[in-house]
PDB file of C-alpha atoms in Angstrom:
ATOM      1  CA  MET A  22     100.626 121.008 110.423  1.00 59.00           C
ATOM      2  CA  ALA A  23      99.508 119.908 107.320  1.00 77.00           C
ATOM      3  CA  ILE A  24      99.914 117.092 104.892  1.00 77.00           C
ATOM      4  CA  ASP A  25     102.393 117.685 101.989  1.00 75.00           C
ATOM      5  CA  THR A  26     101.289 117.881  98.210  1.00 78.00           C
ATOM      6  CA  LEU A  27     102.320 115.788  95.492  1.00 77.00           C
ATOM      7  CA  ASN A  28     104.386 117.516  92.958  1.00 76.00           C
ATOM      8  CA  LYS A  29     103.946 114.756  90.666  1.00 71.00           C
ATOM      9  CA  ASP A  30     101.083 115.042  88.024  1.00 69.00           C
ATOM     10  CA  ALA A  31      99.500 112.018  86.197  1.00 62.00           C
ATOM     11  CA  ASP A  32      98.910 113.353  83.218  1.00 65.00           C
ATOM     12  CA  GLY A  33     102.865 114.224  82.705  1.00 68.00           C
ATOM     13  CA  TYR A  34     103.507 110.304  82.260  1.00 70.00           C
ATOM     14  CA  SER A  35     102.931 107.983  78.732  1.00 70.00           C
ATOM     15  CA  ASP A  36     103.273 105.446  81.265  1.00 76.00           C
ATOM     16  CA  LYS A  37      99.626 103.670  82.230  1.00 81.00           C
ATOM     17  CA  ARG A  38     100.997 102.170  85.181  1.00 83.00           C
ATOM     18  CA  MET A  39     102.849 105.045  86.729  1.00 82.00           C
ATOM     19  CA  GLN A  40      99.453 107.151  85.911  1.00 82.00           C
ATOM     20  CA  ASN A  41      97.573 104.733  87.964  1.00 86.00           C
ATOM     21  CA  GLU A  42     100.126 104.427  90.888  1.00 85.00           C
ATOM     22  CA  ILE A  43     100.027 108.663  91.344  1.00 84.00           C
ATOM     23  CA  GLN A  44      96.190 108.871  90.995  1.00 87.00           C
ATOM     24  CA  ARG A  45      96.027 106.027  93.910  1.00 88.00           C
ATOM     25  CA  ILE A  46      98.440 108.378  96.031  1.00 86.00           C
ATOM     26  CA  GLU A  47      96.450 111.408  95.100  1.00 86.00           C
ATOM     27  CA  ALA A  48      93.361 109.683  96.275  1.00 87.00           C
ATOM     28  CA  LEU A  49      94.491 108.555  99.141  1.00 86.00           C
ATOM     29  CA  LEU A  50      95.811 112.152 100.376  1.00 84.00           C
ATOM     30  CA  ALA A  51      92.514 113.583  98.872  1.00 85.00           C
ATOM     31  CA  ASP A  52      90.903 111.469 101.464  1.00 84.00           C
ATOM     32  CA  PHE A  53      93.378 112.387 104.175  1.00 79.00           C
ATOM     33  CA  LYS A  54      92.000 116.218 103.692  1.00 79.00           C
ATOM     34  CA  LYS A  55      88.474 114.959 105.241  1.00 82.00           C
ATOM     35  CA  ARG A  56      89.862 113.655 108.261  1.00 81.00           C
ATOM     36  CA  THR A  57      91.926 115.012 111.286  1.00 81.00           C
ATOM     37  CA  ILE A  58      95.287 113.244 111.436  1.00 80.00           C
ATOM     38  CA  SER A  59      97.663 112.708 114.463  1.00 80.00           C
ATOM     39  CA  ASN A  60     100.871 114.925 114.385  1.00 84.00           C
ATOM     40  CA  GLU A  61     102.756 111.846 114.531  1.00 85.00           C
ATOM     41  CA  ALA A  62     100.988 109.938 111.437  1.00 82.00           C
ATOM     42  CA  GLU A  63     101.155 113.228 109.608  1.00 84.00           C
ATOM     43  CA  ALA A  64     104.772 113.684 109.890  1.00 87.00           C
ATOM     44  CA  LEU A  65     105.580 110.292 108.969  1.00 85.00           C
ATOM     45  CA  ILE A  66     103.257 110.559 105.454  1.00 85.00           C
ATOM     46  CA  ASN A  67     105.069 113.788 104.910  1.00 85.00           C
ATOM     47  CA  ALA A  68     108.327 111.755 105.000  1.00 87.00           C
ATOM     48  CA  GLU A  69     106.874 109.582 102.225  1.00 85.00           C
ATOM     49  CA  ILE A  70     105.260 112.283 100.435  1.00 85.00           C
ATOM     50  CA  ALA A  71     108.778 113.891 100.011  1.00 86.00           C
ATOM     51  CA  ASP A  72     110.468 110.442  99.085  1.00 83.00           C
ATOM     52  CA  ILE A  73     107.680 110.122  96.448  1.00 81.00           C
ATOM     53  CA  ASN A  74     108.500 113.798  95.299  1.00 80.00           C
ATOM     54  CA  SER A  75     112.309 112.941  95.079  1.00 80.00           C
ATOM     55  CA  ILE A  76     111.457 109.774  92.700  1.00 76.00           C
ATOM     56  CA  ALA A  77     113.230 110.618  89.463  1.00 67.00           C
ATOM     57  CA  GLU A  78     110.665 110.776  86.631  1.00 67.00           C
ATOM     58  CA  ASP A  79     113.364 108.192  84.212  1.00 62.00           C
ATOM     59  CA  ASP A  80     113.694 105.833  86.539  1.00 64.00           C
ATOM     60  CA  LYS A  81     112.400 102.341  85.321  1.00 67.00           C
ATOM     61  CA  ARG A  82     111.601 101.095  89.096  1.00 76.00           C
ATOM     62  CA  SER A  83     109.690 104.323  89.609  1.00 80.00           C
ATOM     63  CA  VAL A  84     106.166 102.393  89.755  1.00 83.00           C
ATOM     64  CA  ARG A  85     107.548  99.833  91.971  1.00 85.00           C
ATOM     65  CA  LYS A  86     108.606 102.520  94.252  1.00 84.00           C
ATOM     66  CA  LEU A  87     105.103 104.331  94.113  1.00 85.00           C
ATOM     67  CA  ALA A  88     103.487 100.747  94.919  1.00 87.00           C
ATOM     68  CA  GLY A  89     105.263 100.300  97.660  1.00 88.00           C
ATOM     69  CA  MET A  90     105.572 103.778  99.304  1.00 86.00           C
ATOM     70  CA  TYR A  91     101.583 103.864  99.158  1.00 88.00           C
ATOM     71  CA  GLN A  92     101.287 100.304 101.067  1.00 90.00           C
ATOM     72  CA  ASN A  93     103.587 102.119 103.352  1.00 87.00           C
ATOM     73  CA  ILE A  94     101.396 104.751 103.864  1.00 87.00           C
ATOM     74  CA  LEU A  95      98.709 102.488 104.460  1.00 89.00           C
ATOM     75  CA  ALA A  96     100.191 100.546 106.845  1.00 88.00           C
ATOM     76  CA  LEU A  97     101.452 103.733 108.809  1.00 86.00           C
ATOM     77  CA  LEU A  98      97.324 104.484 108.732  1.00 85.00           C
ATOM     78  CA  GLU A  99      96.272 101.474 110.217  1.00 87.00           C
ATOM     79  CA  LYS A 100      99.273 101.290 112.722  1.00 87.00           C
ATOM     80  CA  HIS A 101      98.574 105.021 114.162  1.00 84.00           C
ATOM     81  CA  MET A 102      95.240 105.662 113.246  1.00 85.00           C
ATOM     82  CA  ASN A 103      93.581 102.300 113.026  1.00 88.00           C
ATOM     83  CA  LEU A 104      92.297 103.713 109.395  1.00 89.00           C
ATOM     84  CA  VAL A 105      91.899 100.922 106.501  1.00 92.00           C
ATOM     85  CA  PRO A 106      91.085 100.806 102.717  1.00 92.00           C
ATOM     86  CA  PRO A 107      88.168  98.841 101.387  1.00 92.00           C
ATOM     87  CA  ASN A 108      88.287  95.449 101.773  1.00 93.00           C
ATOM     88  CA  TRP A 109      91.552  95.517 104.161  1.00 93.00           C
ATOM     89  CA  TYR A 110      90.613  92.749 106.385  1.00 94.00           C
ATOM     90  CA  GLN A 111      88.611  90.438 104.058  1.00 95.00           C
ATOM     91  CA  SER A 112      92.264  90.231 102.045  1.00 93.00           C
ATOM     92  CA  ARG A 113      94.071  89.508 104.982  1.00 94.00           C
ATOM     93  CA  TRP A 114      91.562  87.137 106.625  1.00 96.00           C
ATOM     94  CA  MET A 115      91.386  85.019 103.360  1.00 96.00           C
ATOM     95  CA  ALA A 116      94.654  84.080 104.076  1.00 94.00           C
ATOM     96  CA  ILE A 117      94.656  83.557 107.847  1.00 96.00           C
ATOM     97  CA  GLY A 118      91.294  81.566 107.422  1.00 96.00           C
ATOM     98  CA  MET A 119      93.419  78.884 105.065  1.00 94.00           C
ATOM     99  CA  ALA A 120      96.460  78.716 106.959  1.00 94.00           C
ATOM    100  CA  ALA A 121      94.887  78.727 110.614  1.00 95.00           C
ATOM    101  CA  PHE A 122      91.444  76.884 109.794  1.00 94.00           C
ATOM    102  CA  GLY A 123      91.432  75.096 106.265  1.00 94.00           C
ATOM    103  CA  LEU A 124      94.620  73.105 106.883  1.00 94.00           C
ATOM    104  CA  PRO A 125      93.773  71.472 110.379  1.00 95.00           C
ATOM    105  CA  ILE A 126      90.070  71.103 108.961  1.00 95.00           C
ATOM    106  CA  GLY A 127      91.978  69.492 105.998  1.00 94.00           C
ATOM    107  CA  VAL A 128      94.368  66.972 108.258  1.00 95.00           C
ATOM    108  CA  ALA A 129      90.636  66.134 110.391  1.00 94.00           C
ATOM    109  CA  PHE A 130      89.517  64.906 106.989  1.00 92.00           C
ATOM    110  CA  GLY A 131      92.520  63.463 105.924  1.00 93.00           C
ATOM    111  CA  ALA A 132      93.082  61.215 109.076  1.00 94.00           C
ATOM    112  CA  ALA A 133      89.207  60.371 109.345  1.00 94.00           C
ATOM    113  CA  LEU A 134      89.203  59.196 105.844  1.00 92.00           C
ATOM    114  CA  GLY A 135      92.575  57.544 106.212  1.00 91.00           C
ATOM    115  CA  SER A 136      94.109  59.312 102.992  1.00 90.00           C
ATOM    116  CA  MET A 137      96.103  62.702 103.082  1.00 89.00           C
ATOM    117  CA  ALA A 138      94.474  63.481  99.685  1.00 88.00           C
ATOM    118  CA  PHE A 139      91.324  64.747 101.444  1.00 88.00           C
ATOM    119  CA  ILE A 140      93.371  67.438 102.775  1.00 90.00           C
ATOM    120  CA  SER A 141      92.502  69.597 100.220  1.00 90.00           C
ATOM    121  CA  LEU A 142      88.841  69.656 101.313  1.00 91.00           C
ATOM    122  CA  GLY A 143      89.735  71.894 104.423  1.00 93.00           C
ATOM    123  CA  LEU A 144      91.154  74.852 102.470  1.00 93.00           C
ATOM    124  CA  PRO A 145      88.083  75.992 100.841  1.00 95.00           C
ATOM    125  CA  ILE A 146      86.032  75.811 104.132  1.00 95.00           C
ATOM    126  CA  GLY A 147      88.739  77.905 105.531  1.00 96.00           C
ATOM    127  CA  LEU A 148      88.620  80.567 102.949  1.00 95.00           C
ATOM    128  CA  SER A 149      85.337  81.019 103.345  1.00 96.00           C
ATOM    129  CA  ILE A 150      85.390  81.398 107.203  1.00 96.00           C
ATOM    130  CA  GLY A 151      88.332  83.594 106.785  1.00 97.00           C
ATOM    131  CA  ILE A 152      86.235  85.781 104.294  1.00 96.00           C
ATOM    132  CA  GLY A 153      83.538  86.034 106.281  1.00 97.00           C
ATOM    133  CA  ILE A 154      85.225  87.223 109.607  1.00 97.00           C
ATOM    134  CA  GLY A 155      87.015  89.801 107.377  1.00 97.00           C
ATOM    135  CA  SER A 156      83.969  90.827 105.679  1.00 97.00           C
ATOM    136  CA  GLY A 157      82.428  91.478 109.160  1.00 97.00           C
ATOM    137  CA  MET A 158      85.447  93.250 110.137  1.00 96.00           C
ATOM    138  CA  ASP A 159      85.246  95.462 107.162  1.00 96.00           C
ATOM    139  CA  LYS A 160      81.828  95.939 107.651  1.00 96.00           C
ATOM    140  CA  LYS A 161      82.425  97.146 111.301  1.00 96.00           C
ATOM    141  CA  ALA A 162      84.917  99.239 110.064  1.00 94.00           C
ATOM    142  CA  LYS A 163      83.108 100.941 107.845  1.00 94.00           C
ATOM    143  CA  GLU A 164      80.168 101.846 110.273  1.00 96.00           C
ATOM    144  CA  GLU A 165      82.797 102.937 112.850  1.00 94.00           C
ATOM    145  CA  GLY A 166      83.972 105.416 110.026  1.00 91.00           C
ATOM    146  CA  ARG A 167      87.311 104.024 110.088  1.00 91.00           C
ATOM    147  CA  GLN A 168      87.441 103.093 106.611  1.00 91.00           C
ATOM    148  CA  LEU A 169      88.708 105.225 103.946  1.00 89.00           C
ATOM    149  CA  GLU A 170      87.370 106.228 100.883  1.00 85.00           C
ATOM    150  CA  LEU A 171      89.024 105.187  97.838  1.00 80.00           C
TER     151      LEU A 171
END
């Protein structure tokens, strides 16, 4: 079983956003050709490509649909094959760091200093902790060959 091809041509659109979304999806599909993909993931990706190919060219919401389908394909790859794009973990852990580490640290600062106005001091600390953890995970994914070349 092979990955289907995209029937859309980026040069055939006058809208730059539509061209960019199609080029992103084409780059993702080009990366698949270099890898061995499980049959289950391949079937799910082919279903997404069939949906992309069925989008009407004059649909005003097609750019948003393409962006959503691109994110769906990335989520499928992470779930089934543990493949991630560059900076995937960094962007995820940035938010987690702010929520899981930054807010409790900020509350501790606020309680210790007697004013909850200092709660905002914890957010940049949590942000930097999250970015550090995510960058480390991205580096590990690249070393293991699990990072997509986009």
